[in-house]
JSON list of C-alpha atoms in Angstrom, two decimals:
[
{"chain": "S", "resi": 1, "resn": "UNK", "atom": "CA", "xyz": [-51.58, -101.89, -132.68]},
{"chain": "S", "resi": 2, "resn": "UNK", "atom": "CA", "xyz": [-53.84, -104.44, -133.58]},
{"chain": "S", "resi": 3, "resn": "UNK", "atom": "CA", "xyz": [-56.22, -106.95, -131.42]},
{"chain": "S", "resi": 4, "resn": "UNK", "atom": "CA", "xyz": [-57.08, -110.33, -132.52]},
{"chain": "S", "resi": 5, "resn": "UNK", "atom": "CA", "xyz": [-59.37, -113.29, -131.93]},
{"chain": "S", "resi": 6, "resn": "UNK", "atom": "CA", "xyz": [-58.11, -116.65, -130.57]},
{"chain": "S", "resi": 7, "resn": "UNK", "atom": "CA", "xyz": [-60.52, -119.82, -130.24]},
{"chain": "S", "resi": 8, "resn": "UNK", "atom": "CA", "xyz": [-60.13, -123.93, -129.03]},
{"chain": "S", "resi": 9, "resn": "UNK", "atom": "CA", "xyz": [-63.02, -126.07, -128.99]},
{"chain": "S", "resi": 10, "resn": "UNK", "atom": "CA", "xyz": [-63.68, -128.81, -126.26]},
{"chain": "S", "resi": 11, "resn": "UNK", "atom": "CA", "xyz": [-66.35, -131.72, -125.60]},
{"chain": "S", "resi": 12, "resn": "UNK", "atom": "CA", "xyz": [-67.54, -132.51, -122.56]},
{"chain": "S", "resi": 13, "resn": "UNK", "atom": "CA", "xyz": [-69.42, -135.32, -122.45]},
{"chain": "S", "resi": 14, "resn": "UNK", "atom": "CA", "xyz": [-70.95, -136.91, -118.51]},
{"chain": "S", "resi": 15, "resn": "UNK", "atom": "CA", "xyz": [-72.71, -135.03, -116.32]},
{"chain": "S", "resi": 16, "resn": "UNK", "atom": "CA", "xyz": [-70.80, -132.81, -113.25]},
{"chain": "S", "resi": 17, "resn": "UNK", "atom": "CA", "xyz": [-67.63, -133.30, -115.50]},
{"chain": "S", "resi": 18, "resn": "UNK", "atom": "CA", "xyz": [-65.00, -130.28, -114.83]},
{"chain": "S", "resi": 19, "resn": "UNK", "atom": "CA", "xyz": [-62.30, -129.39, -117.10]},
{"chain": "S", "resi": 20, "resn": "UNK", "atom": "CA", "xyz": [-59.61, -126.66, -116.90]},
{"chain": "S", "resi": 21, "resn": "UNK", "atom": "CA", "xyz": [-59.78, -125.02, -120.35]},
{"chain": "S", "resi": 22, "resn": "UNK", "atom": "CA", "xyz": [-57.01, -123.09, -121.72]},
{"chain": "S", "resi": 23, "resn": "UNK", "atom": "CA", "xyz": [-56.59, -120.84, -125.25]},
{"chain": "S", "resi": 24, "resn": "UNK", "atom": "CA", "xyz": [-53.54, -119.35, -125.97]},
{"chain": "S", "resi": 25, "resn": "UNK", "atom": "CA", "xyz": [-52.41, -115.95, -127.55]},
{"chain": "S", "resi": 26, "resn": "UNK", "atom": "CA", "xyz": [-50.36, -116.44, -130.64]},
{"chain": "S", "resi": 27, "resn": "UNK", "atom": "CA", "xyz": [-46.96, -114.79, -130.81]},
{"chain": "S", "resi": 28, "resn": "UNK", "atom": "CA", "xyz": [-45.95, -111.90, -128.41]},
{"chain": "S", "resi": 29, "resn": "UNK", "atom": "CA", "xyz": [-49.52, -111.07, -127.75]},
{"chain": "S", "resi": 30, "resn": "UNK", "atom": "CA", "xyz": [-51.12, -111.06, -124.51]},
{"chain": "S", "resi": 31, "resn": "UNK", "atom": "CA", "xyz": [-54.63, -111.80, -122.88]},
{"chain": "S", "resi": 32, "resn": "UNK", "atom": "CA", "xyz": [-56.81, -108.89, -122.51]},
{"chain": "S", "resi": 33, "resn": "UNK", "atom": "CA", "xyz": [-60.47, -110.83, -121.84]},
{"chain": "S", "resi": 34, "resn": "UNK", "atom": "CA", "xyz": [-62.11, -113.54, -123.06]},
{"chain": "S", "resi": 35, "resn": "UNK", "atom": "CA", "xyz": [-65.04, -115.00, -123.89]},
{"chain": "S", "resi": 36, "resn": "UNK", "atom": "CA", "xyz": [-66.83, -118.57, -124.08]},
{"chain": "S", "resi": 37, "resn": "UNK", "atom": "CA", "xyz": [-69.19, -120.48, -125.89]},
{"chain": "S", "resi": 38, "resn": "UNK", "atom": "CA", "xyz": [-71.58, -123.69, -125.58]},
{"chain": "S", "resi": 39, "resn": "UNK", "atom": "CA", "xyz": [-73.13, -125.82, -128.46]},
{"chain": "S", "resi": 40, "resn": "UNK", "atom": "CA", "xyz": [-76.08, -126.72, -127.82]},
{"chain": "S", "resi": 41, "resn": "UNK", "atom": "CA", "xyz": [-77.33, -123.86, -125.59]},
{"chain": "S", "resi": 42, "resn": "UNK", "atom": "CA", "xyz": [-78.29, -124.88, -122.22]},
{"chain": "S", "resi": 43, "resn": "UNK", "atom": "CA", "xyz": [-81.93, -126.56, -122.10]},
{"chain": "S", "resi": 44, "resn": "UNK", "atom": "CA", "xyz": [-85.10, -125.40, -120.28]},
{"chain": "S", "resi": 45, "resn": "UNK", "atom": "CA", "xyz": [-84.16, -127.95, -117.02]},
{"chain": "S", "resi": 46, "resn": "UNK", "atom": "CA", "xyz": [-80.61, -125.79, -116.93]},
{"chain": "S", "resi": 47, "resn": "UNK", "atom": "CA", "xyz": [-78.51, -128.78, -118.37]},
{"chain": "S", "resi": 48, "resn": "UNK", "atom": "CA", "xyz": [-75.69, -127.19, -119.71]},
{"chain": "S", "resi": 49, "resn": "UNK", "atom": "CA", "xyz": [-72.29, -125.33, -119.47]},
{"chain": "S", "resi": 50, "resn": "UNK", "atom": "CA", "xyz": [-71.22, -123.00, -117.02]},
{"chain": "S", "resi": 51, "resn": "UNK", "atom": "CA", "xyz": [-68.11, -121.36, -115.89]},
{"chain": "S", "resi": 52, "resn": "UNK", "atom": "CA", "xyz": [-66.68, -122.43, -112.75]},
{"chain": "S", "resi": 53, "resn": "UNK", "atom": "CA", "xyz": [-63.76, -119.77, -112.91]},
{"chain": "S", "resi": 54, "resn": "UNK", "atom": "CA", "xyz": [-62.90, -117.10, -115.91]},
{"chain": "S", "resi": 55, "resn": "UNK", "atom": "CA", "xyz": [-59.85, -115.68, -115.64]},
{"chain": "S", "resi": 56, "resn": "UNK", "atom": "CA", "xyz": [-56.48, -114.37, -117.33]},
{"chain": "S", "resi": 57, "resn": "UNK", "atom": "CA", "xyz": [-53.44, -116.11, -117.37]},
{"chain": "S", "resi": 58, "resn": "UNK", "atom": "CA", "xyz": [-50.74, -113.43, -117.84]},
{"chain": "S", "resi": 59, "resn": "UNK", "atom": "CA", "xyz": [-47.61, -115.71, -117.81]},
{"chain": "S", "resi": 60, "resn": "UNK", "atom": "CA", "xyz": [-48.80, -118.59, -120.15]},
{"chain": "S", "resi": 61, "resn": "UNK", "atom": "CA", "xyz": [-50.53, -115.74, -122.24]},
{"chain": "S", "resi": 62, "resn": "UNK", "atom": "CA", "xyz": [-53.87, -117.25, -122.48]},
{"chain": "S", "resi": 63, "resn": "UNK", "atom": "CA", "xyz": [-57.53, -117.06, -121.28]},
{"chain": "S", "resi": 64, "resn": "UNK", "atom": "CA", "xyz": [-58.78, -119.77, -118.85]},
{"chain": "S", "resi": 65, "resn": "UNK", "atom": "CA", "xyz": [-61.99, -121.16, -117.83]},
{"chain": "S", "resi": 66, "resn": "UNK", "atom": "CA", "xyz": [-62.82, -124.51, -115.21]},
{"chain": "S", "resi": 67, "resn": "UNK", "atom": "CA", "xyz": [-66.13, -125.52, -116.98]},
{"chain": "S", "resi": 68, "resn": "UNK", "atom": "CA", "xyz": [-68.27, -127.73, -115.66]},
{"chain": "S", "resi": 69, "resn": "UNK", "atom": "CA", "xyz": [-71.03, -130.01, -117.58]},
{"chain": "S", "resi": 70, "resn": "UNK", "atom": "CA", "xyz": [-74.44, -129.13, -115.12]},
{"chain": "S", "resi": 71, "resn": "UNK", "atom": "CA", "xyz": [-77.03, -131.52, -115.36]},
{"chain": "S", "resi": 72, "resn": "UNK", "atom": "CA", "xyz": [-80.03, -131.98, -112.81]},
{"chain": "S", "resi": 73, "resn": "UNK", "atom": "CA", "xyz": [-81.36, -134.69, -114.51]},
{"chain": "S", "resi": 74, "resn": "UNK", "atom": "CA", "xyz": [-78.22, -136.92, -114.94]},
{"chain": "S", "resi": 75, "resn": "UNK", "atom": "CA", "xyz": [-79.67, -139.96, -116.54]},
{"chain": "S", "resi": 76, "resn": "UNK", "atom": "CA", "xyz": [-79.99, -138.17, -119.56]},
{"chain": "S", "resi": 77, "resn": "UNK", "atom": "CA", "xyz": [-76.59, -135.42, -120.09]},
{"chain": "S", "resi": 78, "resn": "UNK", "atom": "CA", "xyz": [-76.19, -134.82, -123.84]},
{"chain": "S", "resi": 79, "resn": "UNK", "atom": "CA", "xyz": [-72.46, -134.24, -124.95]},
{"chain": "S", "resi": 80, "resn": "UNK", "atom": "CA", "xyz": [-71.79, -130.59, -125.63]},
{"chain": "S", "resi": 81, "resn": "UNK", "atom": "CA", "xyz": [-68.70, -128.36, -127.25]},
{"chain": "S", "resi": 82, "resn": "UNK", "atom": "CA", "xyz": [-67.20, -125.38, -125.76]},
{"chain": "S", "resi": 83, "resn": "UNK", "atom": "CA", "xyz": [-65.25, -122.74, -127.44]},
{"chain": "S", "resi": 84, "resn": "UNK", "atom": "CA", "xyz": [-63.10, -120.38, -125.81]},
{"chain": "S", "resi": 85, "resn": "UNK", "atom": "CA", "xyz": [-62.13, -117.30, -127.03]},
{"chain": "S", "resi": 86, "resn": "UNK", "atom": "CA", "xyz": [-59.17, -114.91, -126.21]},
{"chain": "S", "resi": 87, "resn": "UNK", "atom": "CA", "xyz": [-59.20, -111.46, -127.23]},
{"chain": "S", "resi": 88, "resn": "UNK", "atom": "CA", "xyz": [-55.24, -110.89, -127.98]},
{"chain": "S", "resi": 89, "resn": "UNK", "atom": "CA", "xyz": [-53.45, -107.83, -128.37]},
{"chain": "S", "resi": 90, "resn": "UNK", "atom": "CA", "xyz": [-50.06, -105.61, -127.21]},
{"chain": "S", "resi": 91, "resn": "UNK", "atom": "CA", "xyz": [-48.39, -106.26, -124.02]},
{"chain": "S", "resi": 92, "resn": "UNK", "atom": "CA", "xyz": [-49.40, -103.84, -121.87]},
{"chain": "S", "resi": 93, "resn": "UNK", "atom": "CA", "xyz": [-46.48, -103.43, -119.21]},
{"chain": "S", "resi": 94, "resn": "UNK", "atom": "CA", "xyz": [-46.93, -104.67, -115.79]},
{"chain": "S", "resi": 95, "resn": "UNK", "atom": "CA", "xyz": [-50.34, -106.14, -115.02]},
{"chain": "S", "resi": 96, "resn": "UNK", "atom": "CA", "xyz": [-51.69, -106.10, -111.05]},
{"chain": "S", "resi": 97, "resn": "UNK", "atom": "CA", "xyz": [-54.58, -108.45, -110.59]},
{"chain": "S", "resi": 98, "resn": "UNK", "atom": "CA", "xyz": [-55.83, -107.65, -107.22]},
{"chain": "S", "resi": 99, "resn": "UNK", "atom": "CA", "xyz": [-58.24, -110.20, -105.57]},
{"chain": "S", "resi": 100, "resn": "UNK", "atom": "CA", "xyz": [-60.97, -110.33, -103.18]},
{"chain": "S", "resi": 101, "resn": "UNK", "atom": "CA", "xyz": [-62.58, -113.42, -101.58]},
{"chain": "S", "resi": 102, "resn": "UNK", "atom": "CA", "xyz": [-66.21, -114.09, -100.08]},
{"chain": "S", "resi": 103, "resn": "UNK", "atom": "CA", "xyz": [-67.74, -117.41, -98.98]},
{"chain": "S", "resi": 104, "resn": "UNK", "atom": "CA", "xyz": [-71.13, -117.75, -99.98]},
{"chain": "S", "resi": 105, "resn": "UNK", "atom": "CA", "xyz": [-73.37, -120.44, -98.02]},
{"chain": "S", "resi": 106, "resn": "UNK", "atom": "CA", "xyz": [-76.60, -122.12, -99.32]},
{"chain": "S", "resi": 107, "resn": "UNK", "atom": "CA", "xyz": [-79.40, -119.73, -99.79]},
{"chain": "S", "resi": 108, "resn": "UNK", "atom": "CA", "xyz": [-77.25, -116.86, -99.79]},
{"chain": "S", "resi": 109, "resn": "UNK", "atom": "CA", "xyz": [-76.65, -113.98, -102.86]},
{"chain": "S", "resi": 110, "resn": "UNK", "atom": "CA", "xyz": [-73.15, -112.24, -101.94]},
{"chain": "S", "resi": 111, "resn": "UNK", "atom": "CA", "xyz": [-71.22, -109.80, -104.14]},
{"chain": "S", "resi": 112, "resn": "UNK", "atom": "CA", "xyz": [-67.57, -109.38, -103.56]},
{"chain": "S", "resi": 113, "resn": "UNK", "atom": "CA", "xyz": [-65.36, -106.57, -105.40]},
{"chain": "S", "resi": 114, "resn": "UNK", "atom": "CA", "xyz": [-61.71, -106.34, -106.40]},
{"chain": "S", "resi": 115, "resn": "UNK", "atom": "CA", "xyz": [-60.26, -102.71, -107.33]},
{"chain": "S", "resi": 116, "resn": "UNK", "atom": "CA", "xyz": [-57.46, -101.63, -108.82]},
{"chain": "S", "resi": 117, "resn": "UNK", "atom": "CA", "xyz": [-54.55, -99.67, -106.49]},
{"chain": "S", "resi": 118, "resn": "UNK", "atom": "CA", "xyz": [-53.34, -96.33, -106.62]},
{"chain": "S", "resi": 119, "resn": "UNK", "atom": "CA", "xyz": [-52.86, -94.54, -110.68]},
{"chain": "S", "resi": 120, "resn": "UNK", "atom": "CA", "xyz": [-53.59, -98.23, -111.70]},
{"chain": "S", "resi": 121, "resn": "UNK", "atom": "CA", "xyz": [-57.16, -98.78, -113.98]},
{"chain": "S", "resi": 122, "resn": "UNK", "atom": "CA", "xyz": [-58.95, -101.56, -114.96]},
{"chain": "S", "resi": 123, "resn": "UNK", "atom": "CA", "xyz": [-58.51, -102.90, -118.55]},
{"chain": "S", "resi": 124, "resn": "UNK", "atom": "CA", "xyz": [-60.23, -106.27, -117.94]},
{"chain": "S", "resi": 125, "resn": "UNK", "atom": "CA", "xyz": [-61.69, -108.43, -115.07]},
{"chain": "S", "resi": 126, "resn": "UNK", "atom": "CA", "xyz": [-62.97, -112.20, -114.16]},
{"chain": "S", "resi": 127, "resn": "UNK", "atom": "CA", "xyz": [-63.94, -114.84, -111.26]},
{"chain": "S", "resi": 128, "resn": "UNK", "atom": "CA", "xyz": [-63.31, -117.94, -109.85]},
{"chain": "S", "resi": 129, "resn": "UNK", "atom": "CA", "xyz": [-63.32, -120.35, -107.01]},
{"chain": "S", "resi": 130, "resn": "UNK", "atom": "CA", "xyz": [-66.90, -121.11, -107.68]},
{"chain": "S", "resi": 131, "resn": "UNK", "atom": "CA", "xyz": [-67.87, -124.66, -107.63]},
{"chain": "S", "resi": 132, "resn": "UNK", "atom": "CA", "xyz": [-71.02, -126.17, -107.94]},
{"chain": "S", "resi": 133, "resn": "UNK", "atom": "CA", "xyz": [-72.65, -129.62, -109.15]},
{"chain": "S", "resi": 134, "resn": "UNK", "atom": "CA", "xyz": [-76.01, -130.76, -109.16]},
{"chain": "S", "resi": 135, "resn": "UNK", "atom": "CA", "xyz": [-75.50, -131.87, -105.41]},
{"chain": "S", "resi": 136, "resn": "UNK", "atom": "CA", "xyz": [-75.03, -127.89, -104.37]},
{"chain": "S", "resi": 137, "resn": "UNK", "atom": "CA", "xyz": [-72.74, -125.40, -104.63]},
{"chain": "S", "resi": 138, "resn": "UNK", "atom": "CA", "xyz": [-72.35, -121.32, -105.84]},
{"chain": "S", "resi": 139, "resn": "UNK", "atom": "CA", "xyz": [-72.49, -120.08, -109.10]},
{"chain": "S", "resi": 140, "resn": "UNK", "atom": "CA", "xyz": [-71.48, -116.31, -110.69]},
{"chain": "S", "resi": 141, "resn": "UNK", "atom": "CA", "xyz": [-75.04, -114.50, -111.36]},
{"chain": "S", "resi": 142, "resn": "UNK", "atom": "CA", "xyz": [-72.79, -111.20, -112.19]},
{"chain": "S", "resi": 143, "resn": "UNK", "atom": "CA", "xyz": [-69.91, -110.32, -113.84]},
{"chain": "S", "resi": 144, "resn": "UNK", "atom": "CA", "xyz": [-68.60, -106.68, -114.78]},
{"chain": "S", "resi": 145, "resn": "UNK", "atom": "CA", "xyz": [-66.84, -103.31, -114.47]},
{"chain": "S", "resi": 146, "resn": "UNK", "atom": "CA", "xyz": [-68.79, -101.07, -112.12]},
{"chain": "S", "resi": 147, "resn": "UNK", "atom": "CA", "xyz": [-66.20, -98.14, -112.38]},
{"chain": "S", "resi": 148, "resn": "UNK", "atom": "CA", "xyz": [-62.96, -97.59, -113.98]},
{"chain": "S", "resi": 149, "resn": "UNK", "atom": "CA", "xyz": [-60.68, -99.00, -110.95]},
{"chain": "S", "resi": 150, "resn": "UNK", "atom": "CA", "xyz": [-63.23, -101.87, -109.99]},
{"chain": "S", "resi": 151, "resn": "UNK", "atom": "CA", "xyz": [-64.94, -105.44, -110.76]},
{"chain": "S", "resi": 152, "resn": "UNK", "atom": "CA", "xyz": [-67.72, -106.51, -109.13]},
{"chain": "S", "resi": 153, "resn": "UNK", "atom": "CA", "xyz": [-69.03, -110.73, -108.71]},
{"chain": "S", "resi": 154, "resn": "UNK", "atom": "CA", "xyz": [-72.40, -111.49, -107.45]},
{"chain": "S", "resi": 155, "resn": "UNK", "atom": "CA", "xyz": [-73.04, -114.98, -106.84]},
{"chain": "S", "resi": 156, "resn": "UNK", "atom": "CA", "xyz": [-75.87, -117.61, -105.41]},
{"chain": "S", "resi": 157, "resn": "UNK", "atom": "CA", "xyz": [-75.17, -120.50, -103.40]},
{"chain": "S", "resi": 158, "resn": "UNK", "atom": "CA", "xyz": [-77.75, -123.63, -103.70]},
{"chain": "S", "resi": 159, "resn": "UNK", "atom": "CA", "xyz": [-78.41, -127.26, -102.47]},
{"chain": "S", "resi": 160, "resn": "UNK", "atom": "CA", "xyz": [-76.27, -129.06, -99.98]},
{"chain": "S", "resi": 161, "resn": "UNK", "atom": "CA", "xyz": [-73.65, -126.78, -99.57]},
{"chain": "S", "resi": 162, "resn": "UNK", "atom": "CA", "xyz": [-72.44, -123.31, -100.65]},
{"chain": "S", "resi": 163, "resn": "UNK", "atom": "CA", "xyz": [-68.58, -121.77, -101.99]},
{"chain": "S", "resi": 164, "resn": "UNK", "atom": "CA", "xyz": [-65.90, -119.21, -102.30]},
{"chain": "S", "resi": 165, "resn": "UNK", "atom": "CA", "xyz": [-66.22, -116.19, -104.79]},
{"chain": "S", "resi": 166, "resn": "UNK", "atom": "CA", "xyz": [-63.46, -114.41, -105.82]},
{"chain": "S", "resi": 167, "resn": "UNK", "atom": "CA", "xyz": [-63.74, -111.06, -108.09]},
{"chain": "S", "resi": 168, "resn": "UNK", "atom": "CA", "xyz": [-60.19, -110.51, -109.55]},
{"chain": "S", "resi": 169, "resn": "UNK", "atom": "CA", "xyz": [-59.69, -107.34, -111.33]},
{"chain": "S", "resi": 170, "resn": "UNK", "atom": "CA", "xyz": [-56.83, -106.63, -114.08]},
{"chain": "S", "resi": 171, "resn": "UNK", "atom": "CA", "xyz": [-55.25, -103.54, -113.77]},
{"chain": "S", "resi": 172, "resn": "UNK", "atom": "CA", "xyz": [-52.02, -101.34, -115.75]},
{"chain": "S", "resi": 173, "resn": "UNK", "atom": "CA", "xyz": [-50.42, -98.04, -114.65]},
{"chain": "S", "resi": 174, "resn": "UNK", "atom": "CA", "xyz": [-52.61, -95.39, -116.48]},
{"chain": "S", "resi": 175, "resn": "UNK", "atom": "CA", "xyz": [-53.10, -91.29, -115.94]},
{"chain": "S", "resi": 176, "resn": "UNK", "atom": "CA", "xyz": [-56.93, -91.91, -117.12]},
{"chain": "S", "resi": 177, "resn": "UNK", "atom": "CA", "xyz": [-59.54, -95.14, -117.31]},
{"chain": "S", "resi": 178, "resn": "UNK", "atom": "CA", "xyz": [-58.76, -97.54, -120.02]},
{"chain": "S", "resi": 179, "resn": "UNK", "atom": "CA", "xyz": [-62.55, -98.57, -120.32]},
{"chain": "S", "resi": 180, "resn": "UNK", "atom": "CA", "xyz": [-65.29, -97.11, -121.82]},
{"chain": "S", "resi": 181, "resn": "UNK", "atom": "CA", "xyz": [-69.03, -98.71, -121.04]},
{"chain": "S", "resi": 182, "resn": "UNK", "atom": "CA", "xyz": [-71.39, -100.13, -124.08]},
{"chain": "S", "resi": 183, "resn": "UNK", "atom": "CA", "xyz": [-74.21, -102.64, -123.09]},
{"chain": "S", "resi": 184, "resn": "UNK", "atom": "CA", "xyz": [-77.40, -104.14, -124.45]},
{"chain": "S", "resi": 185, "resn": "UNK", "atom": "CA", "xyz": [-80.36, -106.42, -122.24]},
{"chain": "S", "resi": 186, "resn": "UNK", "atom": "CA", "xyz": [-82.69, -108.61, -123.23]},
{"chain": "S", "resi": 187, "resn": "UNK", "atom": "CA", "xyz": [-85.77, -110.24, -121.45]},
{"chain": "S", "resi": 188, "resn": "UNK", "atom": "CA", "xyz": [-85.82, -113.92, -120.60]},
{"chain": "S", "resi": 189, "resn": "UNK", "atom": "CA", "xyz": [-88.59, -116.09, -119.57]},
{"chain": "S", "resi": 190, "resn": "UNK", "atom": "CA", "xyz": [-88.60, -118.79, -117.26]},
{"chain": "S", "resi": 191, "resn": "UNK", "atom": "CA", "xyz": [-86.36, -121.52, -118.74]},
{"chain": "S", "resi": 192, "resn": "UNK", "atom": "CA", "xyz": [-85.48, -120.06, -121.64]},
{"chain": "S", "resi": 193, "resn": "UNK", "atom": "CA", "xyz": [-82.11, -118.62, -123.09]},
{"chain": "S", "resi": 194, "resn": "UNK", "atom": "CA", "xyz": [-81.23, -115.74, -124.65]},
{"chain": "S", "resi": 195, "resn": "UNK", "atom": "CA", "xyz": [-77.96, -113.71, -125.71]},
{"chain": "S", "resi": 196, "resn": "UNK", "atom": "CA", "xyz": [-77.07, -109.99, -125.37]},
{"chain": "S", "resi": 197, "resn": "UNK", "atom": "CA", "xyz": [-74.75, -108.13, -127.76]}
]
């Protein structure tokens, strides 16, 4: 059965601006992750886009992200495009998306984890609730699988005031894990960017 690729590209243009993205899955296909994208990269200060929530929308059959345009020098935000990207595929039956909620105050790193129930394993995972501006707020440091059953969030909470994190995991009836682990790092200096593959 075969998996495919779906895209939209957005502007946004003033600083602390937050839109709720949306790409659909063509057809009968469904959401299994997604990804996103930012043109130009964020800049040495930080200036740039960030996720406030990344998540799968199983009835509308699409991948979702709040972004928000982060800028600590506002008097100078340059317009940027995001692209959001849906990896599409088969239905796969009834999906449980299990939740777990933390609040994070300033200062503070928390990690919060959602697992999957009973003979149910994780095929994808995601966040949200975060919410921060230049004023303050939490952002996601940490995204990811840390077993077959379970998705782990760490975030950090800054300036005037902190935020909820929520780790939601996907999950489908299966007799063995649905994941397999590949990853690749990279080094980054101070106030530079950098991509892993």
């Amino acid at each position: 059965k075969s998996v495919s690729i779906a895209t939209k590209t957005f502007r946004l243009t003033h600083a602390d601006q937050k839109e709720r993205l949306t790409v659909g899955c063509p057809g009968r296909s469904s959401p299994l992750g997604g990804g996103m994208m930012t043109n130009p990269p964020p800049s040495s200060d930080g200036e740039g886009v960030y996720p406030h929530s990344y998540e799968r929308l199983g009835v509308q059959q699409a991948w979702h992200v709040t972004a928000v345009l982060f800028d600590p020098n506002p008097h100078t935000t340059a317009a940027r495009d995001v692209t959001l990207q849906a990896v599409c595929g088969p239905k796969l039956g009834h999906v449980t998306p299990p939740h777990k909620t933390k609040y994070v105050k300033p200062g503070q790193t928390k990690s919060v984890t959602a697992t999957c129930p009973g003979r149910r394993h994780l095929f994808s995972g995601g966040f949200q609730r975060t919410d921060f501006v230049a004023g303050g707020g939490n952002f996601v440091t940490e995204s990811r699988a840390i077993s077959p059953k379970s998705w782990r969030v760490v975030g950090h909470a800054f300036g005037a005031f902190g935020g909820e994190l929520t780790a939601i995991a996907y999950c489908v009836r299966s007799h063995k894990p649905r994941l397999a682990e590949v990853s690749s790092s990279t080094v980054l200096g101070t106030g530079s960017t950098g991509t892993a593959t």
